[in-house]
Short mmCIF file of C-alpha atoms and ligand atoms in Angstrom, two decimals:
data_model
loop_
_atom_site.label_atom_id
_atom_site.label_comp_id
_atom_site.label_asym_id
_atom_site.label_seq_id
_atom_site.Cartn_x
_atom_site.Cartn_y
_atom_site.Cartn_z
CA UNK A 1 76.72 54.77 29.07
CA UNK A 2 75.25 58.35 29.90
CA UNK A 3 72.22 58.81 31.03
CA UNK A 4 70.70 62.46 30.09
CA UNK A 5 67.76 63.92 32.04
CA UNK A 6 65.69 65.76 30.00
CA UNK A 7 64.29 69.22 31.61
CA UNK A 8 62.36 70.21 28.61
CA UNK A 9 65.41 72.34 27.06
CA UNK A 10 65.75 72.53 23.45
CA UNK A 11 69.44 71.52 23.30
CA UNK A 12 68.33 68.29 24.93
CA UNK A 13 68.98 66.07 21.89
CA UNK A 14 71.99 68.07 20.98
CA UNK A 15 73.53 67.29 24.26
CA UNK A 16 72.69 63.13 22.93
CA UNK A 17 74.36 64.13 20.00
CA UNK A 18 77.90 65.57 21.92
CA UNK A 19 78.08 62.51 24.00
CA UNK A 20 77.68 59.98 20.99
CA UNK A 21 80.34 61.79 19.22
CA UNK A 22 82.66 60.82 21.75
CA UNK A 23 81.69 57.12 20.80
CA UNK A 24 79.79 56.74 24.30
CA UNK A 25 76.25 55.18 24.25
CA UNK A 26 73.15 57.73 25.95
CA UNK A 27 69.73 57.73 26.05
CA UNK A 28 67.60 60.54 26.79
CA UNK A 29 64.82 60.35 29.38
CA UNK A 30 62.03 62.12 31.15
CA UNK A 31 63.69 63.85 34.17
CA UNK A 32 60.70 62.19 36.21
CA UNK A 33 62.23 58.54 34.99
CA UNK A 34 61.17 55.76 37.52
CA UNK A 35 63.53 54.57 40.14
CA UNK A 36 63.52 50.98 38.85
CA UNK A 37 64.10 52.24 35.41
CA UNK A 38 67.18 54.44 36.47
CA UNK A 39 68.75 51.61 38.29
CA UNK A 40 68.21 49.34 35.46
CA UNK A 41 69.76 51.55 32.96
CA UNK A 42 72.94 51.77 35.18
CA UNK A 43 74.64 54.70 33.87
CA UNK A 44 78.33 55.31 34.64
CA UNK A 45 77.47 59.11 34.45
CA UNK A 46 74.48 61.38 34.39
CA UNK A 47 73.50 64.98 32.54
CA UNK A 48 70.89 67.01 33.56
CA UNK A 49 69.48 69.47 30.96
CA UNK A 50 68.43 72.74 30.83
CA UNK A 51 64.91 73.92 30.83
CA UNK A 52 62.84 77.02 30.88
CA UNK A 53 61.46 77.03 34.27
CA UNK A 54 62.91 78.32 37.67
CA UNK A 55 63.82 76.18 40.42
CA UNK A 56 61.54 78.01 42.82
CA UNK A 57 58.37 77.86 40.52
CA UNK A 58 55.58 76.10 42.05
CA UNK A 59 55.31 73.00 40.27
CA UNK A 60 58.91 73.03 38.85
CA UNK A 61 60.76 70.02 37.78
CA UNK A 62 62.67 68.44 40.48
CA UNK A 63 65.99 66.57 40.93
CA UNK A 64 65.64 62.93 40.31
CA UNK A 65 66.21 61.09 43.82
CA UNK A 66 66.92 57.76 42.24
CA UNK A 67 69.54 59.39 40.05
CA UNK A 68 71.50 61.43 42.60
CA UNK A 69 71.57 57.80 45.06
CA UNK A 70 73.62 55.87 42.15
CA UNK A 71 76.77 57.68 43.29
CA UNK A 72 77.62 58.44 39.96
CA UNK A 73 79.33 61.59 38.34
CA UNK A 74 76.42 64.39 37.71
CA UNK A 75 76.53 67.56 35.29
CA UNK A 76 74.14 69.83 35.68
CA UNK A 77 73.53 72.43 32.62
CA UNK A 78 72.02 75.60 33.18
CA UNK A 79 68.45 74.49 35.13
CA UNK A 80 70.63 71.45 35.75
CA UNK A 81 72.97 73.32 37.47
CA UNK A 82 70.92 75.19 39.35
CA UNK A 83 68.99 72.11 40.47
CA UNK A 84 72.39 70.89 41.66
CA UNK A 85 73.24 74.41 43.41
CA UNK A 86 69.96 74.26 45.42
CA UNK A 87 69.98 70.52 46.30
CA UNK A 88 73.42 70.78 47.82
CA UNK A 89 72.35 74.00 49.98
CA UNK A 90 73.31 77.10 47.68
CA UNK A 91 70.74 79.72 46.77
CA UNK A 92 69.24 80.35 43.45
CA UNK A 93 68.01 83.63 42.26
CA UNK A 94 66.80 85.72 39.38
CA UNK A 95 69.46 87.77 37.04
CA UNK A 96 69.33 91.45 37.01
CA UNK A 97 69.81 91.21 33.22
CA UNK A 98 68.96 87.62 31.51
CA UNK A 99 71.83 86.26 29.76
CA UNK A 100 71.05 85.13 26.28
CA UNK A 101 73.71 84.87 23.40
CA UNK A 102 77.47 84.88 23.43
CA UNK A 103 79.26 85.48 26.89
CA UNK A 104 83.08 85.42 27.53
CA UNK A 105 83.78 83.18 30.18
CA UNK A 106 87.42 83.06 32.19
CA UNK A 107 88.32 80.36 33.88
CA UNK A 108 89.37 80.46 37.85
CA UNK A 109 93.12 80.31 38.58
CA UNK A 110 93.76 77.43 40.30
CA UNK A 111 90.24 76.06 40.19
CA UNK A 112 90.14 74.35 36.40
CA UNK A 113 89.64 70.96 37.44
CA UNK A 114 88.67 68.05 35.45
CA UNK A 115 86.23 69.25 33.21
CA UNK A 116 87.36 72.56 31.75
CA UNK A 117 90.87 70.48 30.67
CA UNK A 118 91.95 71.70 27.44
CA UNK A 119 88.27 73.70 27.34
CA UNK A 120 89.85 77.28 29.10
CA UNK A 121 93.15 77.46 30.51
CA UNK A 122 93.12 78.81 33.96
CA UNK A 123 92.67 82.60 33.55
CA UNK A 124 92.42 82.51 30.18
CA UNK A 125 88.77 83.40 28.21
CA UNK A 126 86.73 81.32 25.95
CA UNK A 127 83.22 82.03 23.91
CA UNK A 128 80.16 80.25 25.13
CA UNK A 129 76.77 80.32 24.41
CA UNK A 130 74.24 81.77 27.57
CA UNK A 131 70.81 81.41 27.81
CA UNK A 132 69.29 81.93 31.02
CA UNK A 133 67.12 84.08 33.47
CA UNK A 134 68.12 82.64 36.82
CA UNK A 135 71.55 81.71 38.19
CA UNK A 136 73.08 80.02 41.18
CA UNK A 137 74.15 83.07 43.50
CA UNK A 138 75.77 81.33 46.55
CA UNK A 139 77.62 78.29 46.14
CA UNK A 140 76.54 75.02 48.01
CA UNK A 141 78.95 73.40 50.50
CA UNK A 142 81.92 71.61 49.59
CA UNK A 143 82.02 73.18 46.03
CA UNK A 144 84.34 75.89 44.28
CA UNK A 145 83.64 78.61 41.51
CA UNK A 146 85.29 77.15 38.01
CA UNK A 147 84.68 79.97 35.43
CA UNK A 148 82.80 83.41 35.65
CA UNK A 149 81.28 85.47 33.21
CA UNK A 150 80.47 89.72 33.44
CA UNK A 151 76.92 88.83 34.34
CA UNK A 152 77.52 85.63 35.84
CA UNK A 153 80.10 85.42 38.49
CA UNK A 154 79.27 82.15 39.26
CA UNK A 155 79.11 80.53 35.67
CA UNK A 156 80.05 77.27 36.44
CA UNK A 157 80.92 75.53 39.99
CA UNK A 158 82.41 72.12 40.83
CA UNK A 159 82.63 69.66 43.77
CA UNK A 160 85.67 67.38 42.76
CA UNK A 161 85.46 64.75 45.79
CA UNK A 162 81.64 63.87 44.79
CA UNK A 163 81.84 64.37 40.62
CA UNK A 164 79.56 67.19 40.97
CA UNK A 165 79.60 69.65 38.14
CA UNK A 166 77.73 72.44 37.04
CA UNK A 167 78.14 74.77 33.99
CA UNK A 168 75.50 77.92 33.26
CA UNK A 169 76.46 77.95 29.91
CA UNK A 170 75.21 75.55 27.18
CA UNK A 171 78.71 73.32 26.06
CA UNK A 172 76.52 71.27 23.65
CA UNK A 173 75.71 73.97 20.86
CA UNK A 174 78.16 74.82 18.64
CA UNK A 175 78.56 78.75 19.43
CA UNK A 176 80.37 77.67 22.72
CA UNK A 177 84.12 77.15 21.95
CA UNK A 178 85.58 73.77 22.67
CA UNK A 179 82.05 72.50 23.72
CA UNK A 180 82.77 68.91 22.57
CA UNK A 181 85.92 68.61 24.54
CA UNK A 182 83.88 69.43 27.68
CA UNK A 183 81.29 66.99 27.01
CA UNK A 184 84.26 64.72 26.45
CA UNK A 185 86.10 65.38 29.54
CA UNK A 186 82.75 64.84 31.51
CA UNK A 187 81.79 61.34 29.85
CA UNK A 188 85.47 60.00 29.04
CA UNK A 189 87.63 61.15 31.89
CA UNK A 190 85.52 61.88 34.90
CA UNK A 191 82.94 59.43 34.52
CA UNK A 192 85.39 56.78 33.07
CA UNK A 193 83.15 55.39 29.81
CA UNK A 194 84.87 53.76 26.94
CA UNK A 195 84.52 54.86 23.46
CA UNK A 196 82.70 51.66 22.29
CA UNK A 197 79.68 53.29 20.30
CA UNK A 198 80.89 53.00 16.65
CA UNK A 199 79.25 51.86 13.60
CA UNK A 200 81.09 48.56 13.10
CA UNK A 201 80.19 47.93 17.01
CA UNK A 202 76.30 49.29 16.36
CA UNK A 203 76.04 46.82 13.12
CA UNK A 204 77.60 43.81 14.99
CA UNK A 205 75.69 44.05 18.04
CA UNK A 206 72.14 44.75 16.07
CA UNK A 207 73.00 41.64 13.57
CA UNK A 208 72.96 39.62 16.73
CA UNK A 209 70.00 41.15 18.44
CA UNK A 210 67.70 41.00 15.33
CA UNK A 211 68.82 37.08 14.83
CA UNK A 212 67.97 36.47 18.17
CA UNK A 213 64.92 38.06 17.88
CA UNK A 214 63.53 37.26 14.66
CA UNK A 215 64.72 33.57 14.85
CA UNK A 216 63.35 31.90 11.75
CA UNK A 217 60.51 34.32 11.64
CA UNK A 218 60.05 36.23 8.10
CA UNK A 219 59.82 39.98 7.90
CA UNK A 220 58.33 42.62 5.53
CA UNK A 221 59.70 46.22 5.15
CA UNK A 222 58.52 49.08 2.77
CA UNK A 223 61.53 50.54 1.32
CA UNK A 224 61.43 53.86 0.15
CA UNK A 225 64.53 54.48 -1.71
CA UNK A 226 65.19 57.15 1.36
CA UNK A 227 68.02 57.32 3.49
CA UNK A 228 66.35 55.07 6.80
CA UNK A 229 64.48 52.38 5.09
CA UNK A 230 67.66 52.09 2.48
CA UNK A 231 69.66 51.42 6.01
CA UNK A 232 67.18 49.32 7.44
CA UNK A 233 67.01 47.06 4.21
CA UNK A 234 71.23 46.76 4.34
CA UNK A 235 70.76 46.09 8.03
CA UNK A 236 68.53 43.29 8.02
CA UNK A 237 69.83 41.84 4.92
CA UNK A 238 73.06 41.11 6.73
CA UNK A 239 71.42 40.04 9.77
CA UNK A 240 68.68 37.58 8.31
CA UNK A 241 69.35 37.48 4.40
CA UNK A 242 66.29 35.54 2.79
CA UNK A 243 63.94 36.31 5.68
CA UNK A 244 63.82 39.61 4.63
CA UNK A 245 61.14 40.86 1.77
CA UNK A 246 61.33 44.68 0.77
CA UNK A 247 57.86 46.37 -0.98
CA UNK A 248 59.23 49.02 -3.15
CA UNK A 249 56.28 50.82 -4.40
CA UNK A 250 56.52 52.70 -7.36
CA UNK A 251 53.77 55.35 -7.42
CA UNK A 252 54.94 57.19 -10.82
CA UNK A 253 56.00 59.96 -8.82
CA UNK A 254 59.66 59.23 -8.13
CA UNK A 255 62.40 61.13 -9.43
CA UNK A 256 64.20 59.98 -13.10
CA UNK A 257 65.36 56.68 -12.70
CA UNK A 258 64.31 55.99 -9.12
CA UNK A 259 62.97 53.16 -9.01
CA UNK A 260 65.56 51.36 -11.63
CA UNK A 261 68.45 52.49 -9.25
CA UNK A 262 66.51 51.23 -6.25
CA UNK A 263 66.36 48.01 -7.93
CA UNK A 264 70.16 48.11 -8.84
CA UNK A 265 71.42 48.63 -5.62
CA UNK A 266 69.43 46.25 -3.41
CA UNK A 267 68.18 43.50 -5.30
CA UNK A 268 71.07 43.43 -8.31
CA UNK A 269 74.41 44.32 -5.85
CA UNK A 270 73.26 43.15 -2.74
CA UNK A 271 70.95 40.31 -3.59
CA UNK A 272 68.05 41.65 -1.54
CA UNK A 273 64.50 40.50 -2.15
CA UNK A 274 62.73 43.23 -3.44
CA UNK A 275 59.20 43.09 -4.56
CA UNK A 276 59.00 46.08 -7.11
CA UNK A 277 55.10 47.23 -7.64
CA UNK A 278 54.50 49.38 -10.67
CA UNK A 279 51.99 51.26 -9.50
CA UNK A 280 51.95 54.28 -12.00
CA UNK A 281 48.80 54.08 -13.33
CA UNK A 282 46.68 53.33 -10.18
CA UNK A 283 48.01 56.21 -8.84
CA UNK A 284 47.69 58.58 -11.63
CA UNK A 285 44.23 57.43 -12.07
CA UNK A 286 43.53 58.03 -8.86
CA UNK A 287 44.77 61.41 -8.70
CA UNK A 288 43.21 62.50 -12.26
CA UNK A 289 41.11 65.64 -11.58
CA UNK A 290 42.34 66.03 -8.08
CA UNK A 291 44.05 69.80 -7.27
CA UNK A 292 43.86 70.44 -3.98
CA UNK A 293 47.20 69.64 -2.18
CA UNK A 294 45.77 67.90 0.50
CA UNK A 295 43.00 65.68 -1.20
CA UNK A 296 46.47 64.86 -3.20
CA UNK A 297 48.66 63.85 -0.45
CA UNK A 298 45.36 62.10 1.37
CA UNK A 299 45.11 59.72 -1.90
CA UNK A 300 48.66 59.02 -2.71
CA UNK A 301 49.09 57.72 1.41
CA UNK A 302 45.86 56.00 1.16
CA UNK A 303 46.82 54.31 -2.24
CA UNK A 304 50.25 53.34 -0.66
CA UNK A 305 48.90 51.42 2.23
CA UNK A 306 45.97 49.83 -0.21
CA UNK A 307 49.26 48.49 -2.34
CA UNK A 308 51.39 47.60 0.74
CA UNK A 309 48.68 45.30 2.12
CA UNK A 310 47.78 43.73 -0.80
CA UNK A 311 51.67 43.12 -1.19
CA UNK A 312 52.02 42.10 2.51
CA UNK A 313 49.13 40.16 2.48
CA UNK A 314 50.80 38.05 -0.02
CA UNK A 315 53.91 36.81 2.12
CA UNK A 316 53.28 33.73 3.78
CA UNK A 317 54.38 33.64 7.33
CA UNK A 318 55.38 37.13 7.80
CA UNK A 319 55.38 38.02 11.41
CA UNK A 320 57.48 41.21 11.54
CA UNK A 321 57.22 44.98 10.56
CA UNK A 322 60.31 46.50 9.87
CA UNK A 323 60.39 50.24 10.07
CA UNK A 324 62.90 53.27 9.76
CA UNK A 325 62.34 54.87 12.67
CA UNK A 326 65.26 56.59 14.29
CA UNK A 327 65.99 58.24 17.79
CA UNK A 328 64.53 61.85 17.05
CA UNK A 329 60.99 60.28 16.39
CA UNK A 330 61.24 58.30 19.37
CA UNK A 331 62.20 61.18 21.71
CA UNK A 332 60.10 63.93 20.10
CA UNK A 333 57.27 61.88 21.26
CA UNK A 334 58.85 60.75 24.55
CA UNK A 335 58.96 64.42 25.46
CA UNK A 336 54.92 64.82 25.64
CA UNK A 337 53.49 65.24 28.59
CA UNK A 338 51.58 62.02 28.27
CA UNK A 339 55.29 60.26 28.37
CA UNK A 340 54.23 57.55 25.85
CA UNK A 341 56.46 57.47 23.06
CA UNK A 342 54.62 56.93 19.82
CA UNK A 343 55.81 53.93 18.22
CA UNK A 344 54.97 54.12 14.78
CA UNK A 345 56.38 56.80 12.75
CA UNK A 346 53.27 58.91 10.64
CA UNK A 347 55.40 58.64 7.61
CA UNK A 348 54.49 57.67 4.29
CA UNK A 349 56.05 54.38 3.77
CA UNK A 350 53.96 52.55 6.01
CA UNK A 351 50.64 53.70 7.47
CA UNK A 352 48.84 51.30 8.88
CA UNK A 353 48.38 47.53 8.39
CA UNK A 354 45.12 45.01 9.02
CA UNK A 355 44.74 44.26 12.25
CA UNK A 356 44.04 40.83 11.64
CA UNK A 357 48.12 40.41 10.52
CA UNK A 358 49.34 40.97 13.62
CA UNK A 359 52.84 42.08 13.05
CA UNK A 360 55.42 42.92 15.33
CA UNK A 361 57.38 46.05 15.17
CA UNK A 362 61.31 45.96 14.14
CA UNK A 363 62.82 49.12 14.33
CA UNK A 364 66.74 48.71 14.04
CA UNK A 365 67.55 52.45 13.71
CA UNK A 366 65.75 53.40 17.08
CA UNK A 367 68.39 54.35 18.82
CA UNK A 368 70.58 56.29 16.10
CA UNK A 369 71.10 60.10 15.24
CA UNK A 370 70.79 60.64 11.01
CA UNK A 371 74.52 61.18 11.39
CA UNK A 372 74.84 57.94 13.12
CA UNK A 373 72.17 56.37 10.37
CA UNK A 374 74.24 57.88 7.68
CA UNK A 375 77.78 56.59 9.15
CA UNK A 376 75.95 53.04 9.53
CA UNK A 377 74.73 52.94 5.62
CA UNK A 378 78.40 53.79 4.37
CA UNK A 379 79.56 50.98 6.84
CA UNK A 380 77.28 48.75 5.24
CA UNK A 381 78.24 49.20 1.74
CA UNK A 382 75.40 51.75 0.59
CA UNK A 383 76.26 54.23 -1.92
CA UNK A 384 77.58 57.77 -1.01
CA UNK A 385 74.68 59.54 -2.65
CA UNK A 386 72.25 57.40 -1.61
CA UNK A 387 73.16 57.91 2.33
CA UNK A 388 73.85 61.69 2.07
CA UNK A 389 70.36 62.35 -0.36
CA UNK A 390 68.45 65.36 0.62
CA UNK A 391 65.01 64.62 2.14
CA UNK A 392 62.03 63.85 -0.37
CA UNK A 393 58.80 63.97 0.49
CA UNK A 394 56.20 60.71 0.84
CA UNK A 395 54.01 62.23 -1.83
CA UNK A 396 56.90 62.92 -4.15
CA UNK A 397 56.35 64.92 -7.07
CA UNK A 398 52.70 64.79 -6.52
CA UNK A 399 53.48 67.72 -4.28
CA UNK A 400 55.78 69.46 -6.69
CA UNK A 401 53.64 69.40 -9.40
CA UNK A 402 51.08 72.37 -8.36
CA UNK A 403 47.89 71.50 -9.33
CA UNK A 404 46.33 68.43 -10.91
CA UNK A 405 48.90 65.86 -11.25
CA UNK A 406 49.44 64.57 -14.85
CA UNK A 407 52.06 62.01 -16.73
CA UNK A 408 53.10 64.57 -19.02
CA UNK A 409 53.78 66.97 -16.10
CA UNK A 410 55.67 64.35 -14.33
CA UNK A 411 57.95 63.40 -17.23
CA UNK A 412 58.63 66.99 -17.87
CA UNK A 413 59.46 67.90 -13.86
CA UNK A 414 61.62 64.71 -13.89
CA UNK A 415 64.07 65.54 -16.35
CA UNK A 416 64.20 69.30 -15.14
CA UNK A 417 65.03 67.72 -11.83
CA UNK A 418 67.62 65.53 -12.86
CA UNK A 419 69.65 68.53 -14.68
CA UNK A 420 69.45 70.32 -11.66
CA UNK A 421 70.65 67.47 -9.23
CA UNK A 422 73.59 66.70 -11.97
CA UNK A 423 75.05 70.50 -11.63
CA UNK A 424 74.34 70.59 -8.11
CA UNK A 425 76.36 67.37 -7.44
CA UNK A 426 79.08 68.45 -10.06
CA UNK A 427 79.69 72.00 -8.78
CA UNK A 428 79.54 70.70 -4.95
CA UNK A 429 77.04 73.07 -3.82
CA UNK A 430 74.67 69.71 -3.34
CA UNK A 431 76.44 69.19 0.10
CA UNK A 432 75.91 72.42 1.41
CA UNK A 433 72.27 72.33 0.55
CA UNK A 434 69.90 70.90 2.93
CA UNK A 435 67.18 70.05 0.35
CA UNK A 436 67.26 71.07 -3.25
CA UNK A 437 64.32 70.43 -5.81
CA UNK A 438 62.43 71.45 -8.86
CA UNK A 439 58.48 72.82 -8.91
CA UNK A 440 56.60 72.23 -11.98
CA UNK A 441 54.35 75.64 -12.82
CA UNK A 442 50.97 74.51 -15.07
CA UNK A 443 51.39 77.56 -16.92
CA UNK A 444 52.41 78.64 -20.07
CA UNK A 445 54.33 81.78 -21.26
CA UNK A 446 55.74 82.90 -24.18
CA UNK A 447 59.51 82.46 -25.02
CA UNK A 448 61.69 82.82 -28.08
CA UNK A 449 63.94 79.95 -29.59
CA UNK A 450 66.32 80.12 -32.74
CA UNK A 451 63.37 82.05 -35.24
CA UNK A 452 60.60 80.68 -33.58
CA UNK A 453 58.20 82.03 -30.96
CA UNK A 454 57.70 79.17 -28.00
CA UNK A 455 54.52 78.96 -25.55
CA UNK A 456 55.99 76.28 -22.97
CA UNK A 457 55.77 75.45 -19.27
CA UNK A 458 57.69 77.08 -16.49
CA UNK A 459 60.07 75.36 -13.58
CA UNK A 460 61.29 76.77 -10.20
CA UNK A 461 64.45 75.83 -8.56
CA UNK A 462 63.96 75.60 -4.96
CA UNK A 463 67.13 75.15 -2.69
CA UNK A 464 67.19 76.14 0.98
CA UNK A 465 69.28 75.44 4.03
CA UNK A 466 68.35 74.41 7.30
CA UNK A 467 68.95 72.56 10.45
CA UNK A 468 65.53 71.26 11.53
CA UNK A 469 63.06 71.97 8.48
CA UNK A 470 61.09 73.86 10.71
CA UNK A 471 62.41 77.30 9.68
CA UNK A 472 64.98 77.82 6.35
CA UNK A 473 66.44 80.05 4.68
CA UNK A 474 66.86 80.35 0.54
CA UNK A 475 70.47 79.41 -0.57
CA UNK A 476 72.56 81.87 -2.34
CA UNK A 477 73.11 80.26 -5.38
CA UNK A 478 75.99 81.55 -7.35
CA UNK A 479 74.09 83.19 -10.20
CA UNK A 480 76.60 81.91 -13.06
CA UNK A 481 75.43 78.61 -11.66
CA UNK A 482 72.10 79.14 -12.03
CA UNK A 483 72.27 80.83 -15.52
CA UNK A 484 73.68 77.56 -16.44
CA UNK A 485 71.25 75.10 -15.03
CA UNK A 486 68.85 77.35 -17.00
CA UNK A 487 70.11 77.46 -20.05
CA UNK A 488 70.54 73.71 -20.10
CA UNK A 489 66.97 72.71 -18.98
CA UNK A 490 65.87 75.27 -21.46
CA UNK A 491 67.68 73.93 -24.14
CA UNK A 492 67.28 70.22 -23.50
CA UNK A 493 63.63 69.83 -22.39
CA UNK A 494 61.30 70.18 -25.18
CA UNK A 495 58.40 71.77 -22.91
CA UNK A 496 59.96 73.83 -20.78
CA UNK A 497 61.09 77.59 -21.62
CA UNK A 498 61.17 79.64 -18.92
CA UNK A 499 63.00 79.04 -15.13
CA UNK A 500 62.79 80.63 -11.86
CA UNK A 501 64.55 80.58 -8.93
CA UNK A 502 62.94 80.60 -5.22
CA UNK A 503 64.01 83.22 -3.08
CA UNK A 504 61.15 82.80 -0.27
CA UNK A 505 62.49 81.71 3.29
CA UNK A 506 60.45 79.59 5.54
CA UNK A 507 58.55 81.00 7.33
CA UNK A 508 56.84 82.87 5.50
CA UNK A 509 57.12 80.34 2.51
CA UNK A 510 57.18 76.62 3.24
CA UNK A 511 59.86 74.46 1.66
CA UNK A 512 57.68 72.72 -0.68
CA UNK A 513 55.18 74.73 -2.55
CA UNK A 514 52.31 72.30 -1.71
P1 LIG B 1 57.59 72.29 4.13
O1 LIG B 1 57.10 72.09 3.09
O2 LIG B 1 56.19 71.79 5.03
O3 LIG B 1 58.32 71.01 4.53
O4 LIG B 1 58.58 73.04 4.99
C1 LIG B 1 59.40 70.49 5.44
C2 LIG B 1 59.80 69.11 5.20
O5 LIG B 1 59.04 68.01 5.48
C3 LIG B 1 59.07 67.26 3.97
N1 LIG B 1 57.30 67.39 3.35
C4 LIG B 1 56.99 66.32 3.56
N2 LIG B 1 57.31 64.57 3.87
N3 LIG B 1 55.29 63.68 3.27
C5 LIG B 1 56.79 63.62 3.67
O6 LIG B 1 56.88 62.50 3.79
C6 LIG B 1 54.75 65.02 2.99
O7 LIG B 1 53.72 65.12 2.90
C7 LIG B 1 55.44 65.99 3.15
N4 LIG B 1 55.48 67.47 3.14
C8 LIG B 1 56.68 68.15 3.15
C9 LIG B 1 59.54 68.45 3.29
O8 LIG B 1 59.84 67.75 1.86
C10 LIG B 1 60.82 69.15 4.14
O9 LIG B 1 62.07 68.66 3.84
#
């Protein structure tokens, strides 16, 4: 396994994903990781991430002595390379020109070495992604230059004898050609890690771990039908069968037939114990007359917790609460200044439980990235559509019906959205889009159908592409497809006579309309 020390780069998680793609387990830790923890982790190799500081800044993050004492191969990326450069007696200096973006590197003849095998041939050029102000100016003793660019004569360095490597560019980002090959060379060849990190290996290991941990105790899980909680349900069912009880709260704000599909997949097909709570009336009752988006969110969240607590309280001898926490939830919080990981996902499906229940947390996906969660889900036999579903917000259609939520609106919206999704699947666009959905606008506009005039509601179609949901661009949907979808919605749903397509990116818009 590989240890990644985080020096604050925006790309640290990408490094971890590239390492995992070579089927090798890795963890990200803060650069100040305690010596004891470093030794206990016992990695076969270490990667030092980039960071925004300069190694000469007052208070700049330092190399971790315990890590250097391990005697295992080290790869420093960007800031990580500069730390190595300075540590071994070289010098680091600010560049005249900050380098940001694509650059051509040339591998130095005769010096390609183990890291660059298959990445770039000696003398040949390759595109890499640069993002730095400083660079190593004078090589430390024992190192050779292995690659250079126009602006950075020392774009990579190596000491093959001590297995110390530095690259000024970012092999972990997609813009670096063959970047995955460089990571593979480091992890598999230089560090000698074996490719043991696979979905079936993970499942086998986790099933045993959960069995040992839980013993004969009972476990409760809030099942939402989303990817993470679904995969947890399937995994725990395999591990502990009947000892698992899932609580699925139907809040009346789900998509068309969603509740039935969840019951079919889990209860009928897999034999998972699921308590379905039909709480539509209770949610809609509390939402009546409320149109402020934040108030709606709060009501939906609180009502969910109340109901979940009531149901969980009925399950005797429950000792564990399972959650779909995944690795990005854990590292994001670990990266904060306090260094304290917040363990509870501030997620709609479990908001908090009464103190006196004293449930212990069980988080079987805590070490996985989303793409790994999906692979595990498929391996466990979950339907492809469920595993690759777009994210769906906790408040559901509650924030997609603008203003006051009414059952009539939810029913119209569900049907329109189902048509939209059908057509996206059928045309192959669903998988290219990060998130798509329909929004209900509670205004009426005039239309004409046949010989008659109509006066009905409007829906908006939304589709965006995004990597992290922090920024997003609207999806360039083919016009003929839009036209086909609009026709179907208007013809098939009595009550909607106008369809619009949202062409707002984020920023300035948000993805949802509320
Ligand atoms: P926005 O609208 O903020 O959405 O651009 C970004 C992502 O977050 C989802 N989202 C939510 N998810 N509870 C959730 O669980 C919420 O209240 C909520 N609001 C937005 C949204 O669907 C998108 O993926």
